[in-house]
Short mmCIF file of C-alpha atoms and ligand atoms in Angstrom, two decimals:
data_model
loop_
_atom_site.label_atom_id
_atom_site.label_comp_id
_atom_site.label_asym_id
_atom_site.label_seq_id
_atom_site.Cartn_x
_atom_site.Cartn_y
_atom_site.Cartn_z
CA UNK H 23 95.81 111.92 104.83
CA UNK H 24 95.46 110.28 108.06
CA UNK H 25 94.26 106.69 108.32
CA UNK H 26 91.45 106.40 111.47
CA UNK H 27 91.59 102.58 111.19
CA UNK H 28 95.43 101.81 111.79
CA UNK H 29 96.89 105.29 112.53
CA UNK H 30 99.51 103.75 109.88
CA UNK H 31 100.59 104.88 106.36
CA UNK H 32 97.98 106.66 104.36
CA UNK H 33 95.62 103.50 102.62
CA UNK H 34 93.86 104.01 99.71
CA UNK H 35 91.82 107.82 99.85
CA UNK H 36 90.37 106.90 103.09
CA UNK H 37 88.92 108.20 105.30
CA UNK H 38 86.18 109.25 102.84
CA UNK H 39 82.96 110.10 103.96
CA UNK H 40 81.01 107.08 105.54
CA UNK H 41 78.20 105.63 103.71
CA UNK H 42 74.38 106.77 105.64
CA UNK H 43 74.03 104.47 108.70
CA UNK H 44 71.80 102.06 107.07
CA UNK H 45 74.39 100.84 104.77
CA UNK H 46 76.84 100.32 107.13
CA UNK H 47 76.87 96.78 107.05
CA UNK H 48 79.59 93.67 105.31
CA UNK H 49 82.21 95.51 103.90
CA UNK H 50 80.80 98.83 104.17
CA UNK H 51 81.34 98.98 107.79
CA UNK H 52 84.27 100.59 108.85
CA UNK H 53 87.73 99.30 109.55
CA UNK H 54 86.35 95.85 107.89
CA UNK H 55 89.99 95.89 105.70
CA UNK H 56 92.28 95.77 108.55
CA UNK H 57 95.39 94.62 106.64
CA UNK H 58 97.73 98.03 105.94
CA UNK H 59 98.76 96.54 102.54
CA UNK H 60 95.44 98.04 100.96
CA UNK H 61 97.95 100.73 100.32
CA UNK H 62 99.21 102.19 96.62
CA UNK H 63 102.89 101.33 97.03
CA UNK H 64 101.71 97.84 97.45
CA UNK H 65 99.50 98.21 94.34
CA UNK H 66 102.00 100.16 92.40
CA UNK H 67 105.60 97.60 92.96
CA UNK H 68 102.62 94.66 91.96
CA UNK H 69 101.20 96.47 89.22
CA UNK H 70 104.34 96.78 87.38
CA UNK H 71 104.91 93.19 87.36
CA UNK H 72 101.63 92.61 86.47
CA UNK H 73 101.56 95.48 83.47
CA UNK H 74 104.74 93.92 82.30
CA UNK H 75 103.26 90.93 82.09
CA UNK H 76 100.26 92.03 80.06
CA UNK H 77 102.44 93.68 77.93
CA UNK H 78 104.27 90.39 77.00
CA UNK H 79 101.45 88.54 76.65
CA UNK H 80 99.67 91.26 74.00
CA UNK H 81 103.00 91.35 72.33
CA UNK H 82 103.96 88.13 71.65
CA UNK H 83 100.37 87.01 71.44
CA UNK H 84 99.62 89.54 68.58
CA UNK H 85 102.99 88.11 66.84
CA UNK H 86 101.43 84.57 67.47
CA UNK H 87 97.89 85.73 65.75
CA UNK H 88 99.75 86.94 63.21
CA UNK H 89 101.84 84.20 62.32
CA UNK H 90 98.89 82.33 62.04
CA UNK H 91 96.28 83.92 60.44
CA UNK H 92 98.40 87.15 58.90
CA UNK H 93 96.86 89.95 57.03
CA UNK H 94 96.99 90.12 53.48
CA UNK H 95 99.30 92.50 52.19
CA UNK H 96 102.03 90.90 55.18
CA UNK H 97 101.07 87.13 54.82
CA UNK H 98 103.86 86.61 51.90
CA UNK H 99 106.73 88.60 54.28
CA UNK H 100 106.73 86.70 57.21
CA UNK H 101 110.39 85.10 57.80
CA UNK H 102 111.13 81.80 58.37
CA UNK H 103 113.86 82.94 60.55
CA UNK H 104 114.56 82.84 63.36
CA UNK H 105 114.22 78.86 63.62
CA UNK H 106 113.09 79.33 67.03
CA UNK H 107 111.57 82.49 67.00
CA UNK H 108 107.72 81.09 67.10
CA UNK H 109 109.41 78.45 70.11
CA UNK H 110 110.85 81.60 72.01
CA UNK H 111 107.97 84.28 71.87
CA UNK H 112 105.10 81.53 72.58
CA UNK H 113 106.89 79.87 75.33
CA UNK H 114 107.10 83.33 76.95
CA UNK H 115 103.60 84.58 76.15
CA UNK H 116 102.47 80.72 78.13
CA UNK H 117 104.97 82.09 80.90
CA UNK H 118 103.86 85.35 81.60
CA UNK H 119 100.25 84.41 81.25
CA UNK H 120 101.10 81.98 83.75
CA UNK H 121 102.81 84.33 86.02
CA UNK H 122 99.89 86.88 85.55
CA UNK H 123 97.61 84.80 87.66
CA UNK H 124 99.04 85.13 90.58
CA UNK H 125 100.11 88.67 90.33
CA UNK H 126 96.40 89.10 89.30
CA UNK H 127 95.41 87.62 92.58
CA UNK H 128 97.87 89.52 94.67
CA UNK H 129 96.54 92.84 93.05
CA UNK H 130 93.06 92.25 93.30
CA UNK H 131 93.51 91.68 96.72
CA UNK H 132 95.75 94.88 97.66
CA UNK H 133 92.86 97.36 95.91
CA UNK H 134 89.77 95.41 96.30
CA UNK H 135 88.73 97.36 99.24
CA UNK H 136 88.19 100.22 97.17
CA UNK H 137 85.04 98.00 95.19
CA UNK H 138 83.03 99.22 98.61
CA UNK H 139 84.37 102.79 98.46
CA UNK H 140 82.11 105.83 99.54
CA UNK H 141 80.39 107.18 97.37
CA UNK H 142 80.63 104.74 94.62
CA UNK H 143 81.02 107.64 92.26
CA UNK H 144 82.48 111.12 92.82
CA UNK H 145 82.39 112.48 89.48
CA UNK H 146 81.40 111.58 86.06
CA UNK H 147 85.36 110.73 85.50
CA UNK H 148 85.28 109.14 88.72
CA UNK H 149 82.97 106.67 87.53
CA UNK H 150 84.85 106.08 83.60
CA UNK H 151 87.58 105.06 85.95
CA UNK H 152 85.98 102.44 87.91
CA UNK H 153 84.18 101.30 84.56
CA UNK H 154 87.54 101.56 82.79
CA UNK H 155 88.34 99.14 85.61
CA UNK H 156 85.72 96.87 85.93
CA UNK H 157 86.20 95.99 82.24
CA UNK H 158 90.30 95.53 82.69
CA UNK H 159 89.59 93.30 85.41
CA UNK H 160 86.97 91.13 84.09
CA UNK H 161 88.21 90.90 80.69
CA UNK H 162 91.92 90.08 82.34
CA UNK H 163 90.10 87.59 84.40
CA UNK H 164 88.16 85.74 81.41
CA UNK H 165 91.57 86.70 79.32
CA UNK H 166 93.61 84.27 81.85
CA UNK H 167 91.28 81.73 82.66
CA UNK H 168 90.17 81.05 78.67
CA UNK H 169 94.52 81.27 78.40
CA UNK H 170 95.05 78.59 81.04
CA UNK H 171 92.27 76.35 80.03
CA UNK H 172 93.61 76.30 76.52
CA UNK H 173 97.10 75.23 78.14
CA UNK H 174 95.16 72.09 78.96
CA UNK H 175 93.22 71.69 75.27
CA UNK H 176 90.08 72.12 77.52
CA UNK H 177 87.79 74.08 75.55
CA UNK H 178 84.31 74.11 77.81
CA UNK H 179 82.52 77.24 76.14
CA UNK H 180 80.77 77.78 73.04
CA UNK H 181 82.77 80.76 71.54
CA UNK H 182 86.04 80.33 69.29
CA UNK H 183 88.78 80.30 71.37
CA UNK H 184 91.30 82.34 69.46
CA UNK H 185 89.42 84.82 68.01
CA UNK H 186 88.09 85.29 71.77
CA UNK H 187 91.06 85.76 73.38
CA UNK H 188 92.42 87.98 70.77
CA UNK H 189 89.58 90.38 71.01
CA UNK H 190 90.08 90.29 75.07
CA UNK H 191 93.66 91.45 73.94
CA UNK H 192 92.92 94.77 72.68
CA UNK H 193 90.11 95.35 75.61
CA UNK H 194 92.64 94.68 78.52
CA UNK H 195 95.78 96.94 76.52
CA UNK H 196 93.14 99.60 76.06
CA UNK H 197 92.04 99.26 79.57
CA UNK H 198 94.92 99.36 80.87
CA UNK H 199 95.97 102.34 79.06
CA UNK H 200 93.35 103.88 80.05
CA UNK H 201 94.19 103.16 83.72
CA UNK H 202 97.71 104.23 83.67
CA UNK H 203 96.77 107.44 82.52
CA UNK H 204 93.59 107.83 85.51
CA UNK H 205 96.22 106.98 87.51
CA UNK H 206 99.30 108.43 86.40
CA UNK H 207 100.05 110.54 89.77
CA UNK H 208 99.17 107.87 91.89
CA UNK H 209 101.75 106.15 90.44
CA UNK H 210 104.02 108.48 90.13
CA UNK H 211 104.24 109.48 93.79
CA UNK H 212 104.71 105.66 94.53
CA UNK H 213 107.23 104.39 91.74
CA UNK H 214 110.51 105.09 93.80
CA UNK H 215 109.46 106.36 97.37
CA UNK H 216 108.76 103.89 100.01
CA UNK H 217 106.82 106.03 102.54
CA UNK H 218 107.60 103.86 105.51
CA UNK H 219 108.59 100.38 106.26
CA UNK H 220 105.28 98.98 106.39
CA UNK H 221 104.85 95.70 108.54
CA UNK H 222 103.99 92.71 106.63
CA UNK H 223 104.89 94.41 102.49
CA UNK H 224 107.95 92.41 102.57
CA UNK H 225 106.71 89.40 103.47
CA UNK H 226 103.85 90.35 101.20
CA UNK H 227 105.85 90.69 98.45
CA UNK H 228 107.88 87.72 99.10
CA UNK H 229 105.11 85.78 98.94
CA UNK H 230 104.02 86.89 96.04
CA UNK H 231 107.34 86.99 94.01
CA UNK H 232 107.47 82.69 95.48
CA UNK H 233 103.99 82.24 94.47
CA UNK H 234 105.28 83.13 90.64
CA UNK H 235 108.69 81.65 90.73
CA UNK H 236 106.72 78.77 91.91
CA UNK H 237 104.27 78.28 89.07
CA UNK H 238 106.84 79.58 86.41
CA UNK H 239 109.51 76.92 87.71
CA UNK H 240 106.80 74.39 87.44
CA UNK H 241 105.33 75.11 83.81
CA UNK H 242 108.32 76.64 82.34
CA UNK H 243 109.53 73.38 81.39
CA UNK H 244 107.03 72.33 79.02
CA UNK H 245 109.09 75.26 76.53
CA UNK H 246 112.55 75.77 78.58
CA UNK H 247 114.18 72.57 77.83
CA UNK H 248 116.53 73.29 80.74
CA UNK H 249 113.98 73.67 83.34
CA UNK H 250 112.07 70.32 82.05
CA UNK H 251 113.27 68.47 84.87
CA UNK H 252 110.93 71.02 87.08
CA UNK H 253 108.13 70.06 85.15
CA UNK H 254 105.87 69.07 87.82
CA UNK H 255 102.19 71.35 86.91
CA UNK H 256 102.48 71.93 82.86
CA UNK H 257 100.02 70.09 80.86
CA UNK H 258 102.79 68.71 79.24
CA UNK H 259 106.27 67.04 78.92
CA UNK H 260 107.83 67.89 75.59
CA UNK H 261 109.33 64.75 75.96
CA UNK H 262 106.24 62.37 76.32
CA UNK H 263 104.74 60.61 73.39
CA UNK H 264 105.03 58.57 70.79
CA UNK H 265 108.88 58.68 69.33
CA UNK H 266 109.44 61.70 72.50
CA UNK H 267 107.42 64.08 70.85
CA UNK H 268 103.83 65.13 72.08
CA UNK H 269 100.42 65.05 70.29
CA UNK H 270 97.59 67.31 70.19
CA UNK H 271 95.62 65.42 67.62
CA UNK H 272 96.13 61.96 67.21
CA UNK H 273 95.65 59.92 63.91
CA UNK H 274 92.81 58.38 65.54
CA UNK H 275 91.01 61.56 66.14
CA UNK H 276 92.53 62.80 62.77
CA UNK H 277 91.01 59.56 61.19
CA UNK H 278 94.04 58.80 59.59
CA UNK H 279 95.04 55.60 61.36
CA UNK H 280 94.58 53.91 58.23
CA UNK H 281 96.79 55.41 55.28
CA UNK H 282 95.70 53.97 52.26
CA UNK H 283 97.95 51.36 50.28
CA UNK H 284 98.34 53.11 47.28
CA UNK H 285 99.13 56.69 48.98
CA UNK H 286 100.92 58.99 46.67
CA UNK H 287 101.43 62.70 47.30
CA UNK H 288 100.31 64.90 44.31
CA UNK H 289 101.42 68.44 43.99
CA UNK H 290 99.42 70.69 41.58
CA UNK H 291 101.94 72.62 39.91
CA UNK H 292 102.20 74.12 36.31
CA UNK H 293 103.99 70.17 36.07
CA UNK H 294 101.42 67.75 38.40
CA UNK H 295 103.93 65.41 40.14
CA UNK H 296 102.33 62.24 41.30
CA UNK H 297 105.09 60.74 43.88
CA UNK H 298 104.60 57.30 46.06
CA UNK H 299 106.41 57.12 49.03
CA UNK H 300 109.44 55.44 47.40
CA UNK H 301 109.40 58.21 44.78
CA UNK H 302 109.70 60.39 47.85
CA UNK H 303 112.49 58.43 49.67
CA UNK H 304 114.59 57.96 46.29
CA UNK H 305 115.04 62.34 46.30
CA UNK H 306 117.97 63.61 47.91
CA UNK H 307 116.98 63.28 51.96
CA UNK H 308 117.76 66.24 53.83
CA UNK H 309 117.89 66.28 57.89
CA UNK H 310 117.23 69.97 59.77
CA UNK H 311 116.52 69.71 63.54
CA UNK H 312 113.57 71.76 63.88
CA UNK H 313 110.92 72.65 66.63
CA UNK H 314 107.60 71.82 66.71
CA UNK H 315 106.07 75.33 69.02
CA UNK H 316 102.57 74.28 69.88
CA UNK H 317 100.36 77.09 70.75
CA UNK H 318 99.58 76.25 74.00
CA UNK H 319 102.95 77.08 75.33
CA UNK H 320 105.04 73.62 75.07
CA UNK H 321 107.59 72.95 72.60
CA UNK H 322 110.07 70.45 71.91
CA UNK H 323 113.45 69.92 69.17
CA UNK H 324 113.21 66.84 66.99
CA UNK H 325 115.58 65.91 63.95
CA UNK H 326 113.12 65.82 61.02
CA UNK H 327 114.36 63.84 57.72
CA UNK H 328 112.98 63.71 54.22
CA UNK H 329 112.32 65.88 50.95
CA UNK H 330 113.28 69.44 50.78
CA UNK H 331 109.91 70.91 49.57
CA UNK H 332 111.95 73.43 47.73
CA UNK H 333 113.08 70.67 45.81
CA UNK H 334 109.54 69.21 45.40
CA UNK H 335 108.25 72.60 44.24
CA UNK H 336 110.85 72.84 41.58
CA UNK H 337 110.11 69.65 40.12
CA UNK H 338 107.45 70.93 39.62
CA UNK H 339 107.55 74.05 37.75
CA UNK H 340 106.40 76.01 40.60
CA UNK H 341 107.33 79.90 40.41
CA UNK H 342 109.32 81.08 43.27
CA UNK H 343 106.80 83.32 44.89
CA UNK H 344 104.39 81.05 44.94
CA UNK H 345 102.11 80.55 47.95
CA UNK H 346 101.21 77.08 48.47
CA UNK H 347 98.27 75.08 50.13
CA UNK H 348 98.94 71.97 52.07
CA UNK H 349 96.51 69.89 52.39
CA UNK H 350 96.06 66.28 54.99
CA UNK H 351 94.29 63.21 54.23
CA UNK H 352 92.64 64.16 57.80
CA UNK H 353 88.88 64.90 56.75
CA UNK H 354 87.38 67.37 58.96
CA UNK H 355 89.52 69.40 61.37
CA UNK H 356 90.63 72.90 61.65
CA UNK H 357 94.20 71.92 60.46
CA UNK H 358 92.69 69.55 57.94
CA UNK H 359 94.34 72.54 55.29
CA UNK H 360 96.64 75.57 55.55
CA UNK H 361 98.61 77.69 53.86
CA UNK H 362 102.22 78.83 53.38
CA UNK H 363 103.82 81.56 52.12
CA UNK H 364 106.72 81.16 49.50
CA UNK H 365 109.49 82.35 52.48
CA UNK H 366 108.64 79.16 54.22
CA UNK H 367 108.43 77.44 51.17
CA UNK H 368 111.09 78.16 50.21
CA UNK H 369 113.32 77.75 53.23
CA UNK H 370 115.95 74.91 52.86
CA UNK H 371 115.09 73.76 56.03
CA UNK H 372 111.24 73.14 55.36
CA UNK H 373 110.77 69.59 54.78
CA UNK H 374 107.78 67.28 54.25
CA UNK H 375 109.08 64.44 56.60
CA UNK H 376 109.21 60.95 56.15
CA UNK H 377 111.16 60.61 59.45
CA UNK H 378 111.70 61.93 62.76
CA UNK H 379 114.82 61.23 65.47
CA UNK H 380 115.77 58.71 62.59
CA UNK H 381 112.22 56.59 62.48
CA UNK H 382 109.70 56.57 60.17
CA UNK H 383 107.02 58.64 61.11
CA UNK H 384 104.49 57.66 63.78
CA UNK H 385 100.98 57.59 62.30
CA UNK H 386 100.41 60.28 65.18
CA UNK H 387 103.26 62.28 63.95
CA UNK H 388 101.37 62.78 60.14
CA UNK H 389 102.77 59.09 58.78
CA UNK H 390 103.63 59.08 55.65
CA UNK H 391 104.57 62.35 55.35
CA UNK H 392 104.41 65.89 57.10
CA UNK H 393 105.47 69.43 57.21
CA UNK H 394 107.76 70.80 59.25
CA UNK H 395 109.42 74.46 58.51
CA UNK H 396 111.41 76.90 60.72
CA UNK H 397 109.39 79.71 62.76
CA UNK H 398 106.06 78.55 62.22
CA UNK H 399 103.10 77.69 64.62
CA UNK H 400 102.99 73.83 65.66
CA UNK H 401 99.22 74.59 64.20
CA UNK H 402 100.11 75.05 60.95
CA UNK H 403 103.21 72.03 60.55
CA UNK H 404 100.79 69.84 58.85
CA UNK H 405 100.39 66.31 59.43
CA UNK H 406 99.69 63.45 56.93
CA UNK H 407 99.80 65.46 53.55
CA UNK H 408 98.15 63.95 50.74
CA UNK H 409 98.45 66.97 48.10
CA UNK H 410 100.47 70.40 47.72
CA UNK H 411 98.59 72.68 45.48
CA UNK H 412 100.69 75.79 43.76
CA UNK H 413 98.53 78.60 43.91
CA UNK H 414 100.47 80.80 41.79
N1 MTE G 11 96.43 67.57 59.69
C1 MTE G 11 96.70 68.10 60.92
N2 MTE G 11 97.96 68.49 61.18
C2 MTE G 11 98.27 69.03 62.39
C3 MTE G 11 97.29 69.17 63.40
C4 MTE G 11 95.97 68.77 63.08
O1 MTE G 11 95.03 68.88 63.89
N3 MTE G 11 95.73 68.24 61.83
N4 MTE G 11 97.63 69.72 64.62
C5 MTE G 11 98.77 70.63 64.63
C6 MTE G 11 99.20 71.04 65.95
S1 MTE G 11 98.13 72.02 66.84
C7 MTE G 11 100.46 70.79 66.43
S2 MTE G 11 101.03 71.51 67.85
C8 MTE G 11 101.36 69.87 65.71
C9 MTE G 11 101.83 68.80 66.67
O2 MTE G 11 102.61 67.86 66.00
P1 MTE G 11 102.91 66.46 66.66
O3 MTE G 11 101.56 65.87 67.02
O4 MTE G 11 103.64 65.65 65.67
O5 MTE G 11 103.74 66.73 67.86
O6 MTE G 11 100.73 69.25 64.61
C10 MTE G 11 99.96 70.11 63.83
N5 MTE G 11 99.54 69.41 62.63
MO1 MO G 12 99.36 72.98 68.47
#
């Protein structure tokens, strides 16, 4: 198909038939999209970086959902192992979400001259295709901004954050499935084949593979503890805070600041244990270098010591499929209580810490005493425990 605006490669189905004259005006005039990278092979080499990336995100983010909130009949399965597994697939979901804005950008830009296409609908399927579309790219575009925002603990709308993005999930992979298919040939015809050196792609594309080596190098860090040094944009440095650990709710927000004198740690078991804090520290101490994988993408190593709770649970007649429910002195809060399933539990390296790096624990860390276990969600290593109920 020839192209009357350039004479160059064939652009996106154009020419097609002009709007009526009266409509001719902004960007349904023609020749307004003078660049001849609104072309498929453009779209196509982006859109695979861009599909891959959604695809890593929906992965790892469904594994991330979950860890943290699993389903019934698999919430009593889930292994503790690998120790960094939770570190390793949220770090990457942070990373390609990060890299998918710019690719976003780059692709909306290639096709977005087709948004003023003539007529705006061919045929019925015609138009499930653009509505297929207009869904993929607004939910992607709420998907990544709610994503990014969340990076920074900013939380400026009114609906649940995870629950929200979740949902998005399934819209954009169904989308986008949908999309792939509508446009299977196109693709096809442009995977391998560069029709013609086309001035400007390469530079195009160069820019746009700097733009995301550029904001990966610059976030990455806040997960890749070899690229921390490059940590220049991530809301975080895994290494800033109190004893070189981060917080995301401090003891003053927890309202935990004060611990009261005569703390003891109780654990309702089928023998109630009643333990004060030199109860705890006269048990055999146990060190396991763990990570604490925040959610929001940054994670950082620390060497946790104190009780194993395996050893706690014993004492106290707990079975060994027990689930457990851990729960703060924090009052209110999300995190105020969770739950674990006996393969943490029962882990040898799940401790409720007394120490971390070889210091008693901050009072923003959970002082006196907190959970930390292998694989597991920073959301759910609970901070200042107060009781450990068996639930059988
Ligand atoms: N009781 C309680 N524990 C909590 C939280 C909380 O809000 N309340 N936040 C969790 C979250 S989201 C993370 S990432 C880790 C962070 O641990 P740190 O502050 O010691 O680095 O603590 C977890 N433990
Ligand atoms: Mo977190």
């Amino acid at each position: 198909m020839k192209d009357t605006t350039t004479g160059g490669p064939r652009r996106f189905d154009l020419p097609l038939p002009q709007p009526p004259a009266r409509l001719r005006i902004g960007p349904l005039r023609e020749g307004t999209f003078r660049s001849p990278l609104h072309e498929p092979r453009t779209a196509v080499v982006i859109g695979r970086w861009l599909g891959a990336a959604i695809v890593l995100c929906f992965l790892t983010g469904l594994l991330s959902h979950i860890l943290q909130d699993p389903p019934g009949w698999l919430r009593d399965h889930l292994p503790s192992r690998p120790v960094n597994g939770y570190r390793v697939t949220q770090g990457l979901h942070v990373i390609a979400g990060t890299a998918a804005i710019p690719l976003l950008g780059a692709k909306l830009w290639t096709v977005y001259p087709k948004l003023f296409e003539w007529p705006p609908a061919r045929s019925v399927r015609h138009l499930l295709e653009r509505l297929a579309i207009a869904v993929l790219v607004a939910a992607t575009l709420l998907e990544l901004f709610t994503g990014l925002l969340n990076t920074l603990q900013w939380y400026p709308w009114p609906f649940p954050f995870r629950q929200t993005h979740f949902w998005l999930g399934w819209i954009i992979t169904g989308a986008l499935l949908l999309h792939v298919a509508a446009k299977a040939a196109t693709i096809g015809e442009h995977w391998w084949r560069v029709r013609a050196a086309l001035p400007g792609r390469r530079a195009f594309l160069g820019t746009v593979t700097a733009s995301v080596a550029a904001v990966t190098v610059t976030t990455a860090g806040q997960s890749v503890p070899w690229l921390r040094g490059l940590d220049l944009l991530a809301p975080r440095r895994p290494d800033l805070g109190p004893q070189g650990l981060p917080v995301n709710r401090t003891a003053a927000q927890a309202g935990t600041t004060t611990v009261p004198a005569d703390w003891q740690l109780t654990v309702d078991g089928p023998v109630p244990l009643r333990l004060t804090l030199a109860d705890l520290r006269a048990m055999p101490e146990h060190t396991a270098r763990l990570p604490i994988a925040c959610v929001e993408g940054w994670s950082a190593a620390a060497e946790w010591t104190g009780v194993r709770l395996r050893d706690l649970l014993d004492r106290a007649g707990a079975p060994p499929g027990a689930r457990l429910r851990i729960v703060s002195l924090e009052v209110s809060g999300p995190y105020a209580a969770t739950e674990m399933a006996p393969t943490y539990a029962r882990d040898p390296l799940t401790l409720l810490a007394l120490t971390v790096n070889g210091r008693v624990l901050d009072a923003d860390h959970g002082y006196p005493a907190r959970i930390i276990a292998p694989n597991r969600p920073g959301v759910l290593q609970t901070k200042w425990v107060s009781r450990i109920e068996v639930l059988g």
